[in-house]
Backbone as JSON, one array per atom type, in Angstrom:
{
  "sequence": "MPHAHVETDLVGWSSPALGRALLEQEMLLLAGRLVRMPGSCLLWLGYPGDAFDRALCMHGERTLLLPNAEPARAVLGERFTSYVSAQASALPFATASMQAVVVQHAFDFTDAVHGAVREAARVLQMGGQLIVVGFNPFSLWGARRSVQQRWRDAPWCGRQVRRGRMTDWLQLLGFRVLESGFAIGRVPFGSPEPVAQPVAPGLRSALPGGAVYMVHVRKEGYGVNPLRQVRTAVPVRLVPAAAVRAR",
  "N": [[-1.43, 22.27, -2.56], [-1.09, 18.76, -2.31], [2.16, 17.5, -1.49], [5.22, 15.8, -2.51], [6.74, 14.62, -0.35], [4.47, 14.27, 1.54], [4.08, 12.22, 3.2], [6.27, 11.72, 4.87], [6.28, 14.26, 6.34], [3.8, 14.01, 7.88], [4.55, 11.62, 9.7], [6.41, 13.21, 10.9], [5.09, 15.45, 11.9], [3.27, 14.29, 13.83], [4.78, 13.84, 15.89], [5.17, 16.11, 17.8], [3.37, 17.65, 20.37], [0.51, 18.81, 19.47], [0.14, 17.36, 17.19], [0.06, 14.8, 18.05], [-1.74, 14.39, 20.16], [-4.01, 14.75, 18.69], [-3.88, 12.31, 16.79], [-4.14, 10.53, 19.08], [-6.53, 10.89, 19.9], [-7.91, 10.33, 17.9], [-7.22, 7.25, 17.41], [-8.61, 6.51, 19.65], [-11.07, 6.96, 19.23], [-10.99, 5.11, 17.01], [-10.83, 3.04, 18.24], [-12.85, 1.27, 19.36], [-14.19, 0.52, 17.15], [-12.44, -0.81, 15.84], [-12.07, -3.38, 16.46], [-14.5, -4.68, 16.19], [-14.47, -5.13, 13.32], [-14.61, -6.94, 10.75], [-13.08, -10.29, 9.33], [-10.03, -11.08, 8.42], [-7.82, -9.66, 7.15], [-6.51, -6.63, 7.19], [-6.59, -3.18, 5.72], [-4.67, -0.58, 6.08], [-4.81, 2.86, 5.29], [-2.95, 5.68, 5.28], [-1.18, 7.51, 8.06], [-1.04, 6.08, 11.2], [0.01, 7.08, 13.61], [2.19, 7.13, 16.74], [0.36, 5.95, 18.49], [-1.06, 4.01, 17.76], [-2.07, 0.4, 18.45], [-1.44, -2.67, 17.92], [-2.96, -4.6, 19.49], [-5.71, -3.81, 19.34], [-6.56, -4.87, 16.84], [-8.3, -7.62, 15.75], [-7.08, -8.39, 13.51], [-5.04, -10.88, 11.67], [-3.42, -10.08, 9.3], [-1.9, -7.51, 8.74], [-2.12, -4.44, 6.7], [0.22, -1.62, 6.17], [-0.24, 1.39, 4.09], [1.26, 3.88, 2.27], [2.39, 6.98, 0.25], [5.21, 6.64, 0.64], [6.3, 4.4, 2.81], [8.64, 3.93, 4.41], [9.36, 6.07, 6.5], [7.22, 5.43, 8.18], [7.66, 2.64, 8.91], [9.55, 2.61, 10.49], [9.14, 3.86, 12.54], [6.54, 2.72, 13.62], [7.34, -0.37, 13.44], [6.81, -3.43, 14.36], [4.12, -3.26, 14.54], [2.74, -3.34, 12.24], [2.27, -6.11, 9.87], [2.97, -5.84, 7.37], [4.47, -3.51, 4.85], [3.77, -1.05, 2.41], [4.58, 0.71, 0.03], [2.77, 3.03, -1.98], [0.3, 4.68, -3.95], [-2.71, 5.85, -3.22], [-4.41, 5.81, -5.13], [-3.9, 4.08, -6.67], [-3.99, 1.19, -5.94], [-1.81, -1.45, -5.2], [-3.18, -4.16, -5.1], [-5.3, -7.32, -5.31], [-8.56, -7.08, -6.58], [-11.17, -7.35, -4.5], [-9.52, -8.48, -2.07], [-9.32, -7.44, 0.48], [-10.7, -7.77, 3.82], [-11.18, -5.71, 5.76], [-11.01, -2.07, 5.63], [-9.34, 1.01, 6.51], [-9.13, 4.35, 6.45], [-7.21, 6.74, 7.09], [-7.01, 10.17, 6.69], [-5.8, 9.89, 4.6], [-7.11, 10.32, 1.97], [-7.15, 12.76, 2.44], [-5.1, 13.87, 1.26], [-4.16, 13.14, -1.35], [-4.31, 13.77, -4.89], [-6.07, 12.79, -6.36], [-8.72, 12.13, -5.3], [-11.16, 10.82, -6.16], [-10.53, 8.74, -7.53], [-9.32, 7.29, -5.42], [-11.05, 6.63, -3.54], [-12.63, 4.95, -5.16], [-10.74, 2.88, -5.58], [-10.41, 1.87, -3.0], [-13.19, 1.03, -2.56], [-12.8, -0.84, -4.34], [-10.67, -2.81, -3.56], [-12.11, -4.11, -1.51], [-13.7, -6.62, 0.02], [-17.17, -7.82, -0.56], [-19.47, -7.39, 1.89], [-17.44, -6.4, 3.18], [-16.0, -4.08, 5.66], [-15.3, -0.42, 5.72], [-13.73, 2.42, 7.23], [-13.48, 5.63, 7.19], [-11.56, 8.43, 8.04], [-11.49, 11.79, 8.23], [-10.25, 15.25, 7.82], [-12.2, 18.01, 9.13], [-13.78, 20.46, 6.91], [-15.43, 22.33, 7.91], [-14.4, 23.29, 10.38], [-12.49, 24.62, 13.15], [-9.86, 23.58, 12.44], [-10.26, 23.06, 9.78], [-10.72, 25.95, 9.23], [-8.01, 27.28, 9.98], [-6.45, 25.45, 7.86], [-7.52, 26.91, 5.54], [-6.35, 29.57, 5.95], [-3.77, 28.96, 6.03], [-3.5, 27.73, 3.59], [-1.46, 28.08, 1.43], [0.94, 26.99, 2.65], [3.07, 24.28, 2.44], [3.36, 22.29, 4.27], [2.13, 19.45, 6.26], [-0.26, 19.16, 8.41], [-1.45, 20.91, 6.81], [-1.46, 21.3, 4.13], [-3.11, 19.69, 3.0], [-6.11, 18.74, 1.09], [-9.44, 18.97, 1.74], [-12.4, 17.29, 2.44], [-15.82, 17.7, 2.12], [-18.03, 15.95, 4.67], [-20.38, 15.11, 3.86], [-20.35, 14.99, 1.17], [-18.13, 12.69, 0.92], [-19.82, 10.8, 1.87], [-22.07, 10.62, 0.05], [-20.4, 9.68, -2.09], [-19.6, 7.1, -1.37], [-21.92, 5.69, -1.02], [-22.89, 5.89, -3.86], [-20.95, 3.87, -4.67], [-22.1, 1.46, -3.87], [-22.14, 1.16, -1.12], [-23.47, 1.0, 2.25], [-24.12, 2.96, 5.1], [-23.05, 2.96, 8.16], [-22.41, 4.29, 10.4], [-21.78, 7.8, 10.82], [-20.55, 10.77, 11.33], [-18.99, 13.74, 13.46], [-16.29, 14.45, 15.24], [-13.66, 15.27, 18.29], [-13.14, 17.89, 19.64], [-10.85, 19.4, 19.74], [-8.62, 22.16, 19.69], [-6.47, 23.63, 16.73], [-4.07, 24.68, 17.84], [-1.64, 25.53, 20.21], [-0.23, 24.04, 23.19], [-1.44, 20.98, 24.03], [-2.53, 19.88, 27.28], [-1.13, 16.99, 28.92], [-3.36, 13.94, 29.42], [-4.5, 12.22, 31.98], [-6.21, 9.94, 32.26], [-7.31, 8.98, 29.38], [-10.39, 9.74, 27.44], [-12.5, 8.06, 25.11], [-13.52, 10.0, 22.56], [-16.81, 11.19, 21.61], [-19.26, 10.67, 19.01], [-20.87, 12.98, 16.85], [-23.6, 13.49, 15.15], [-24.38, 16.08, 14.49], [-24.17, 19.32, 14.4], [-21.3, 20.53, 13.09], [-18.64, 20.95, 14.15], [-16.39, 19.54, 15.08], [-13.1, 18.45, 14.75], [-12.48, 16.4, 13.1], [-13.96, 14.34, 10.73], [-15.95, 11.15, 10.83], [-16.67, 8.51, 8.67], [-18.24, 5.42, 8.56], [-18.61, 2.38, 6.95], [-20.47, -0.46, 5.33], [-19.71, -2.64, 2.61], [-22.0, -3.53, 0.18], [-23.03, -3.63, -2.57], [-22.45, -3.28, -5.86], [-22.16, -0.79, -6.59], [-22.87, 1.96, -8.66], [-22.28, 3.4, -11.92], [-22.14, 6.13, -13.87], [-23.86, 6.18, -16.7], [-22.87, 5.68, -20.02], [-23.76, 7.64, -22.72], [-25.2, 6.17, -25.57], [-24.99, 6.69, -29.12], [-27.44, 6.29, -31.32], [-27.03, 5.18, -34.82], [-28.36, 6.96, -37.52], [-30.07, 5.95, -39.91], [-29.25, 7.16, -43.27], [-30.49, 8.4, -46.04], [-29.41, 8.17, -49.55], [-29.69, 10.73, -52.35], [-29.86, 11.12, -55.44], [-28.2, 13.3, -57.33], [-29.22, 14.13, -59.69], [-31.84, 13.97, -59.75], [-32.35, 15.7, -57.89], [-32.07, 18.01, -59.26], [-33.98, 17.82, -60.82], [-36.64, 18.16, -59.29]],
  "CA": [[-1.34, 21.02, -3.25], [0.0, 18.05, -1.35], [3.65, 17.55, -2.24], [5.76, 14.54, -2.57], [7.05, 14.33, 0.8], [3.9, 15.09, 2.88], [3.78, 11.61, 4.27], [7.27, 11.97, 6.04], [5.97, 15.22, 7.02], [2.78, 13.59, 8.67], [5.07, 10.97, 10.61], [7.0, 14.15, 11.94], [4.04, 16.25, 12.52], [2.57, 13.5, 14.93], [5.66, 13.96, 17.31], [5.15, 17.42, 18.75], [2.33, 17.47, 21.29], [-0.53, 18.79, 19.02], [-0.24, 16.17, 16.06], [0.24, 13.49, 18.74], [-2.73, 14.62, 20.77], [-4.89, 14.4, 17.81], [-3.65, 10.96, 16.81], [-4.21, 9.56, 20.06], [-8.04, 11.16, 20.02], [-8.45, 9.36, 16.56], [-7.1, 6.21, 17.8], [-9.47, 6.25, 20.8], [-12.09, 7.06, 18.43], [-11.38, 3.82, 16.17], [-10.45, 1.49, 18.9], [-14.0, 0.11, 19.94], [-14.87, -0.09, 16.19], [-11.41, -1.66, 14.84], [-12.14, -4.98, 17.17], [-15.59, -5.2, 15.4], [-14.54, -5.02, 12.05], [-14.61, -8.64, 10.24], [-12.1, -10.5, 8.68], [-8.35, -11.23, 9.17], [-6.98, -8.73, 6.2], [-6.74, -5.05, 7.21], [-5.77, -2.16, 5.14], [-4.74, 0.96, 6.46], [-4.26, 3.66, 4.14], [-2.71, 7.02, 6.0], [-0.38, 7.24, 9.37], [-2.16, 6.41, 12.67], [0.93, 7.5, 14.91], [2.58, 6.2, 17.48], [-0.83, 5.62, 19.21], [-1.49, 2.58, 17.19], [-1.93, -0.6, 19.37], [-1.98, -3.94, 17.29], [-3.99, -5.56, 20.15], [-6.97, -3.2, 19.16], [-7.17, -5.26, 15.74], [-8.24, -9.03, 15.24], [-6.71, -9.07, 12.01], [-3.45, -11.26, 11.6], [-2.77, -9.26, 8.15], [-2.06, -5.67, 8.71], [-0.92, -3.74, 5.78], [-0.07, -0.01, 6.0], [0.3, 1.87, 2.71], [1.68, 5.36, 2.36], [3.43, 6.95, -0.76], [6.59, 6.27, 1.12], [5.97, 3.72, 4.21], [9.48, 3.63, 5.26], [9.15, 6.49, 7.92], [6.27, 4.91, 9.36], [8.04, 1.55, 9.33], [10.94, 3.03, 11.36], [8.42, 4.14, 14.0], [5.78, 1.48, 13.98], [7.83, -1.4, 13.45], [6.04, -4.81, 14.04], [2.7, -3.28, 14.58], [1.72, -3.94, 11.06], [2.68, -7.13, 9.36], [3.9, -5.43, 6.06], [4.39, -1.84, 4.65], [3.53, -0.93, 1.29], [4.69, 2.0, -0.87], [2.35, 3.06, -3.42], [-0.36, 5.87, -4.0], [-3.89, 5.39, -2.72], [-5.29, 5.98, -6.05], [-3.78, 2.97, -7.46], [-3.46, 0.38, -4.87], [-1.26, -2.79, -5.72], [-3.77, -5.24, -4.44], [-6.17, -7.62, -5.99], [-9.8, -7.06, -6.42], [-11.63, -8.3, -3.4], [-8.4, -9.04, -1.6], [-9.23, -7.26, 1.58], [-11.79, -7.32, 4.38], [-11.64, -4.1, 6.37], [-10.12, -0.81, 5.24], [-9.11, 2.03, 7.31], [-8.29, 5.4, 5.6], [-7.17, 7.78, 8.01], [-6.58, 11.18, 6.11], [-5.31, 9.39, 3.12], [-7.97, 10.93, 1.11], [-7.29, 14.63, 2.48], [-3.6, 13.94, 0.73], [-4.23, 12.96, -2.67], [-4.75, 14.68, -5.98], [-7.08, 12.03, -7.27], [-9.43, 11.36, -4.59], [-12.43, 10.15, -6.56], [-9.81, 7.32, -7.6], [-8.92, 6.97, -4.12], [-12.12, 6.12, -2.92], [-12.86, 3.78, -6.17], [-9.78, 2.04, -5.25], [-10.61, 1.2, -1.65], [-14.03, 0.15, -2.75], [-12.41, -2.16, -5.19], [-9.84, -4.08, -3.05], [-12.83, -4.37, -0.46], [-14.75, -7.86, -0.17], [-18.61, -7.91, -0.27], [-19.72, -7.54, 3.28], [-16.5, -5.96, 4.49], [-16.17, -2.49, 6.28], [-14.3, 0.88, 5.49], [-13.86, 3.35, 7.78], [-12.9, 7.11, 6.6], [-11.43, 9.67, 8.89], [-10.65, 13.15, 7.54], [-10.29, 16.77, 8.45], [-13.68, 18.69, 8.81], [-13.35, 21.88, 6.55], [-16.14, 23.42, 8.55], [-14.09, 23.18, 12.06], [-11.15, 25.47, 13.35], [-8.97, 22.86, 11.51], [-10.5, 23.78, 8.29], [-10.45, 27.3, 9.15], [-6.37, 27.05, 9.9], [-5.91, 25.29, 6.79], [-7.71, 28.2, 4.65], [-5.51, 30.46, 6.32], [-2.55, 28.64, 5.47], [-3.33, 26.85, 2.72], [-0.32, 28.24, 0.66], [2.05, 26.45, 3.09], [3.69, 23.06, 1.91], [3.7, 21.27, 5.45], [1.39, 18.68, 6.77], [-1.41, 18.67, 7.81], [-2.14, 22.1, 6.28], [-1.1, 21.13, 2.52], [-4.13, 18.58, 2.27], [-7.55, 18.89, 0.29], [-10.33, 18.61, 2.86], [-13.45, 16.7, 1.57], [-16.96, 17.29, 3.32], [-18.22, 14.63, 4.93], [-21.84, 14.59, 3.19], [-19.91, 14.57, -0.17], [-17.67, 11.56, 0.91], [-20.82, 9.77, 2.14], [-22.79, 10.37, -0.87], [-19.58, 8.82, -3.25], [-19.58, 5.84, -0.97], [-23.17, 5.12, -1.27], [-23.02, 5.32, -5.14], [-20.11, 2.81, -4.77], [-22.43, 0.35, -3.26], [-21.72, 1.05, 0.37], [-24.4, 1.37, 3.35], [-23.33, 3.83, 6.18], [-23.28, 2.11, 9.57], [-22.21, 5.49, 11.27], [-21.23, 9.12, 10.5], [-20.76, 12.0, 12.33], [-17.94, 14.68, 13.65], [-15.82, 14.2, 16.75], [-12.93, 15.7, 18.52], [-13.35, 19.45, 19.8], [-9.47, 20.34, 20.13], [-8.36, 23.21, 18.5], [-5.61, 23.6, 16.02], [-3.03, 25.46, 17.68], [-1.16, 25.5, 21.3], [0.37, 22.65, 23.64], [-2.47, 20.13, 24.8], [-1.88, 19.21, 28.42], [-1.6, 15.56, 28.94], [-4.35, 13.81, 29.95], [-4.09, 11.08, 32.84], [-7.06, 9.12, 31.91], [-7.83, 9.79, 28.11], [-11.76, 9.12, 27.22], [-13.03, 8.12, 23.7], [-14.47, 11.14, 22.11], [-18.22, 10.86, 20.99], [-19.37, 11.11, 17.4], [-21.93, 13.75, 16.55], [-24.17, 13.7, 13.8], [-25.0, 17.14, 13.91], [-23.08, 20.44, 14.6], [-19.89, 20.18, 12.54], [-17.51, 21.75, 14.87], [-15.34, 18.73, 15.31], [-11.78, 18.63, 14.0], [-12.47, 15.42, 11.81], [-15.34, 13.54, 10.46], [-15.67, 9.69, 10.39], [-17.91, 7.3, 8.03], [-17.94, 3.75, 8.63], [-19.85, 1.96, 6.18], [-20.12, -1.5, 4.74], [-19.93, -3.1, 1.22], [-23.2, -4.17, 0.31], [-23.47, -3.67, -3.6], [-21.34, -3.18, -6.57], [-22.14, 0.7, -7.04], [-23.63, 2.59, -9.83], [-21.59, 3.99, -12.84], [-22.73, 6.72, -14.71], [-24.39, 5.44, -18.24], [-22.46, 6.22, -21.3], [-24.81, 7.66, -23.92], [-24.94, 5.46, -26.82], [-25.7, 7.48, -30.24], [-27.96, 5.53, -32.6], [-26.96, 5.61, -35.97], [-29.61, 7.42, -38.14], [-30.07, 5.78, -41.21], [-29.07, 8.19, -44.36], [-30.89, 7.94, -47.82], [-28.74, 8.88, -50.6], [-30.72, 10.97, -53.19], [-28.83, 11.03, -56.7], [-28.03, 14.95, -57.9], [-30.09, 14.5, -61.06], [-33.2, 13.78, -58.85], [-32.64, 16.88, -56.96], [-32.31, 19.06, -60.01], [-35.45, 17.31, -61.81], [-37.53, 18.37, -58.75]],
  "C": [[-0.42, 19.96, -2.53], [1.22, 17.76, -2.13], [4.26, 16.04, -1.87], [6.29, 14.01, -1.57], [6.09, 14.57, 2.19], [3.81, 13.68, 3.98], [5.07, 11.51, 5.45], [6.85, 13.12, 6.81], [4.86, 15.06, 8.33], [3.44, 12.69, 9.86], [5.68, 12.18, 11.54], [6.25, 15.05, 12.57], [3.28, 15.56, 13.71], [3.51, 13.49, 15.92], [5.64, 15.29, 18.17], [3.43, 16.95, 19.15], [0.79, 17.64, 20.21], [-0.68, 17.82, 18.04], [-0.23, 14.77, 17.25], [-0.98, 13.31, 19.54], [-4.08, 14.34, 19.96], [-5.27, 13.12, 17.12], [-4.43, 10.33, 17.98], [-6.05, 9.64, 20.13], [-8.58, 10.26, 19.06], [-8.23, 7.64, 16.96], [-8.05, 5.54, 18.79], [-10.8, 6.17, 20.23], [-12.47, 5.67, 17.47], [-11.37, 2.84, 17.11], [-11.64, 0.62, 18.92], [-14.46, -0.45, 18.42], [-13.82, -0.87, 15.22], [-11.89, -3.23, 15.3], [-13.42, -5.35, 16.61], [-15.61, -5.51, 14.14], [-14.1, -6.68, 11.66], [-13.34, -9.03, 9.48], [-10.52, -10.52, 9.34], [-7.5, -10.64, 8.04], [-7.53, -7.42, 6.46], [-5.89, -4.22, 6.58], [-5.75, -0.94, 5.43], [-3.92, 1.91, 5.64], [-4.04, 4.89, 5.09], [-1.66, 6.35, 6.91], [-1.44, 7.06, 10.67], [-1.22, 6.82, 13.75], [1.07, 6.53, 15.66], [1.57, 5.39, 18.59], [-1.27, 4.42, 18.85], [-1.41, 1.42, 17.88], [-2.35, -1.56, 18.34], [-2.91, -4.76, 18.05], [-5.39, -4.99, 20.04], [-7.64, -3.73, 17.93], [-7.07, -6.83, 15.87], [-7.72, -9.45, 14.19], [-5.34, -9.39, 11.97], [-2.86, -10.63, 10.47], [-3.16, -7.94, 8.46], [-1.14, -4.99, 7.77], [-1.11, -2.25, 6.04], [0.32, 0.64, 4.61], [0.2, 3.39, 2.81], [2.63, 5.74, 0.94], [4.91, 6.4, -0.62], [6.44, 5.93, 2.6], [7.28, 3.8, 4.92], [9.86, 4.79, 6.4], [8.41, 6.03, 8.64], [6.72, 3.68, 9.75], [8.96, 1.72, 10.22], [10.19, 3.37, 12.87], [7.29, 2.89, 14.58], [6.24, 0.0, 13.87], [7.05, -2.57, 13.25], [4.6, -4.78, 14.41], [1.95, -3.64, 13.53], [2.74, -4.85, 10.45], [3.73, -6.65, 8.12], [3.58, -3.97, 5.68], [4.65, -1.76, 3.31], [3.87, 0.89, 0.38], [4.1, 2.46, -2.05], [1.17, 4.16, -3.19], [-1.84, 5.13, -3.72], [-4.97, 5.46, -3.79], [-5.06, 4.95, -6.89], [-2.65, 1.85, -6.57], [-2.91, -1.33, -5.4], [-1.86, -4.26, -5.45], [-4.89, -5.77, -5.47], [-7.69, -7.32, -5.78], [-10.74, -7.74, -5.43], [-10.63, -8.94, -2.46], [-8.6, -8.8, 0.28], [-10.62, -7.09, 2.3], [-12.14, -6.45, 5.29], [-10.64, -3.26, 5.76], [-10.17, -0.09, 6.06], [-8.36, 3.07, 6.59], [-8.22, 6.56, 6.52], [-6.26, 8.9, 7.28], [-5.87, 10.79, 4.93], [-6.0, 10.05, 2.06], [-7.69, 12.35, 1.28], [-5.86, 14.98, 1.71], [-3.06, 13.43, -0.57], [-5.07, 13.72, -3.88], [-5.82, 14.02, -6.63], [-7.88, 11.08, -6.02], [-10.48, 10.63, -4.97], [-11.51, 8.74, -6.86], [-9.6, 6.67, -6.5], [-9.71, 6.01, -3.61], [-12.49, 4.88, -4.02], [-11.74, 2.56, -5.74], [-9.84, 1.28, -3.85], [-11.81, 0.43, -1.81], [-13.74, -1.05, -3.49], [-11.65, -3.33, -4.45], [-10.73, -4.49, -1.76], [-13.82, -5.48, -0.78], [-15.94, -7.43, -0.03], [-18.7, -8.13, 1.19], [-18.43, -7.08, 4.13], [-16.67, -4.41, 4.97], [-14.99, -1.78, 5.76], [-14.81, 1.71, 6.23], [-13.18, 4.66, 7.4], [-12.85, 8.07, 7.82], [-10.67, 10.78, 7.89], [-10.77, 14.59, 8.2], [-11.42, 17.23, 8.28], [-13.42, 19.71, 8.17], [-14.37, 22.86, 7.41], [-15.92, 23.47, 10.28], [-12.91, 24.21, 12.03], [-9.77, 24.68, 12.68], [-8.77, 23.28, 10.09], [-10.05, 25.01, 8.3], [-8.77, 27.58, 9.1], [-6.1, 26.96, 8.37], [-6.27, 26.26, 5.44], [-6.6, 29.24, 4.49], [-3.91, 30.38, 5.46], [-2.26, 28.01, 4.34], [-2.04, 27.2, 1.37], [0.87, 27.57, 1.2], [1.9, 24.96, 2.44], [3.92, 22.1, 3.21], [2.28, 20.55, 5.48], [1.07, 19.4, 8.19], [-2.14, 19.76, 6.59], [-2.17, 22.36, 4.85], [-2.32, 20.14, 1.87], [-5.26, 19.29, 1.69], [-8.49, 18.15, 1.56], [-11.45, 18.26, 2.2], [-14.72, 16.79, 2.49], [-17.42, 16.13, 3.55], [-19.5, 14.19, 4.4], [-21.16, 14.25, 1.78], [-19.04, 12.89, -0.18], [-18.58, 10.57, 0.94], [-21.55, 9.81, 0.64], [-21.77, 9.62, -2.28], [-19.67, 7.37, -2.75], [-20.85, 5.4, -1.17], [-23.24, 4.86, -2.94], [-21.95, 4.19, -5.29], [-20.76, 1.47, -4.09], [-22.43, 0.14, -1.75], [-23.03, 1.53, 1.44], [-23.61, 1.93, 4.54], [-24.03, 3.06, 7.25], [-23.13, 3.75, 10.72], [-21.62, 6.65, 10.4], [-21.9, 10.0, 11.4], [-19.23, 13.08, 12.26], [-17.4, 14.43, 15.13], [-14.55, 14.85, 17.03], [-12.85, 17.33, 18.6], [-11.89, 20.17, 19.94], [-9.28, 21.04, 19.05], [-6.99, 23.17, 18.06], [-4.37, 24.25, 16.66], [-2.71, 25.22, 19.61], [-0.43, 23.91, 21.61], [-0.7, 21.71, 24.3], [-1.67, 19.83, 26.1], [-2.33, 17.63, 28.2], [-2.53, 15.11, 29.95], [-4.05, 12.25, 30.65], [-4.97, 9.63, 32.37], [-7.72, 9.45, 30.58], [-9.49, 9.07, 28.17], [-11.92, 9.23, 25.7], [-13.96, 9.41, 23.26], [-15.85, 10.54, 21.54], [-18.32, 11.32, 19.84], [-20.72, 11.53, 17.38], [-22.43, 13.83, 15.25], [-24.26, 14.99, 13.05], [-23.59, 18.23, 14.42], [-21.69, 20.15, 14.08], [-19.12, 20.81, 12.82], [-16.14, 20.87, 15.21], [-14.22, 18.74, 14.26], [-11.96, 17.67, 12.87], [-13.6, 14.62, 11.89], [-15.14, 11.95, 10.32], [-16.89, 9.23, 9.53], [-17.56, 6.32, 8.14], [-19.23, 3.25, 7.99], [-19.26, 0.42, 5.98], [-20.56, -1.81, 3.57], [-21.11, -3.65, 1.01], [-23.69, -4.26, -1.41], [-22.37, -3.39, -4.43], [-21.49, -1.21, -7.33], [-22.76, 0.89, -8.31], [-22.55, 3.4, -10.61], [-22.39, 4.84, -13.44], [-22.77, 5.94, -16.12], [-23.53, 6.22, -19.06], [-23.96, 6.29, -22.31], [-24.17, 6.94, -25.21], [-25.69, 6.31, -27.93], [-26.13, 6.12, -31.35], [-27.65, 6.02, -33.71], [-28.26, 5.89, -36.84], [-29.57, 7.4, -39.28], [-30.25, 7.11, -42.49], [-29.69, 7.6, -45.73], [-30.45, 9.18, -48.65], [-29.74, 9.49, -51.48], [-29.77, 11.36, -54.36], [-29.22, 12.82, -57.08], [-28.88, 14.79, -58.98], [-31.74, 14.38, -60.51], [-33.45, 15.25, -58.14], [-32.75, 18.24, -57.74], [-33.53, 18.91, -60.86], [-36.69, 17.79, -60.84], [-37.93, 19.99, -58.68]]
}
């Protein structure tokens, strides 16, 4: 189960070669999509690592949210215009106040993933875009997490949601899928060699062996909520006891 200091651990985990290499690959995956995300207000849930470049975003207002955002502020500084410490399942923003939302592993480290998905949908304006990046449970990263699931260290202490399930949830909330697939074939151990000219990883719709999945959606509706069953009162005719005895 995710623990209270997982965001601090994620900042620390991104410094060694393995964590830094994965986050760098994720930023390459996101880079071409960030510049096409509409609007001026961007909300980022999760920790993007030191590879985050604000030049990739056309958004004037860039807010980073973590349960404790101070460790990220110390590393990223002015790359984000504001830092907010809060839970992803209880966002302190008005409804329809954001034009773009990026969720980078935040759904992997919450005990209330359904609530977090609904909150991301709530704060996003109609027509806004949402990108979700999460660990793929059907990968070597997922296998290592299963072996080390009792560990309390990031990123192995998280909960991994299947891409298909995440896509289903988003569609029920009124989103249309623009892209969905798996990426990054990096193994979850060892020290990766530095790459002189990194290449953006491709997004594959099949063969779910990539370390992460990405789902890119646009909000086009208000979603479907389960209907509560309304019990119709059945009229009851009271019969006097004397009438019953007379029968």
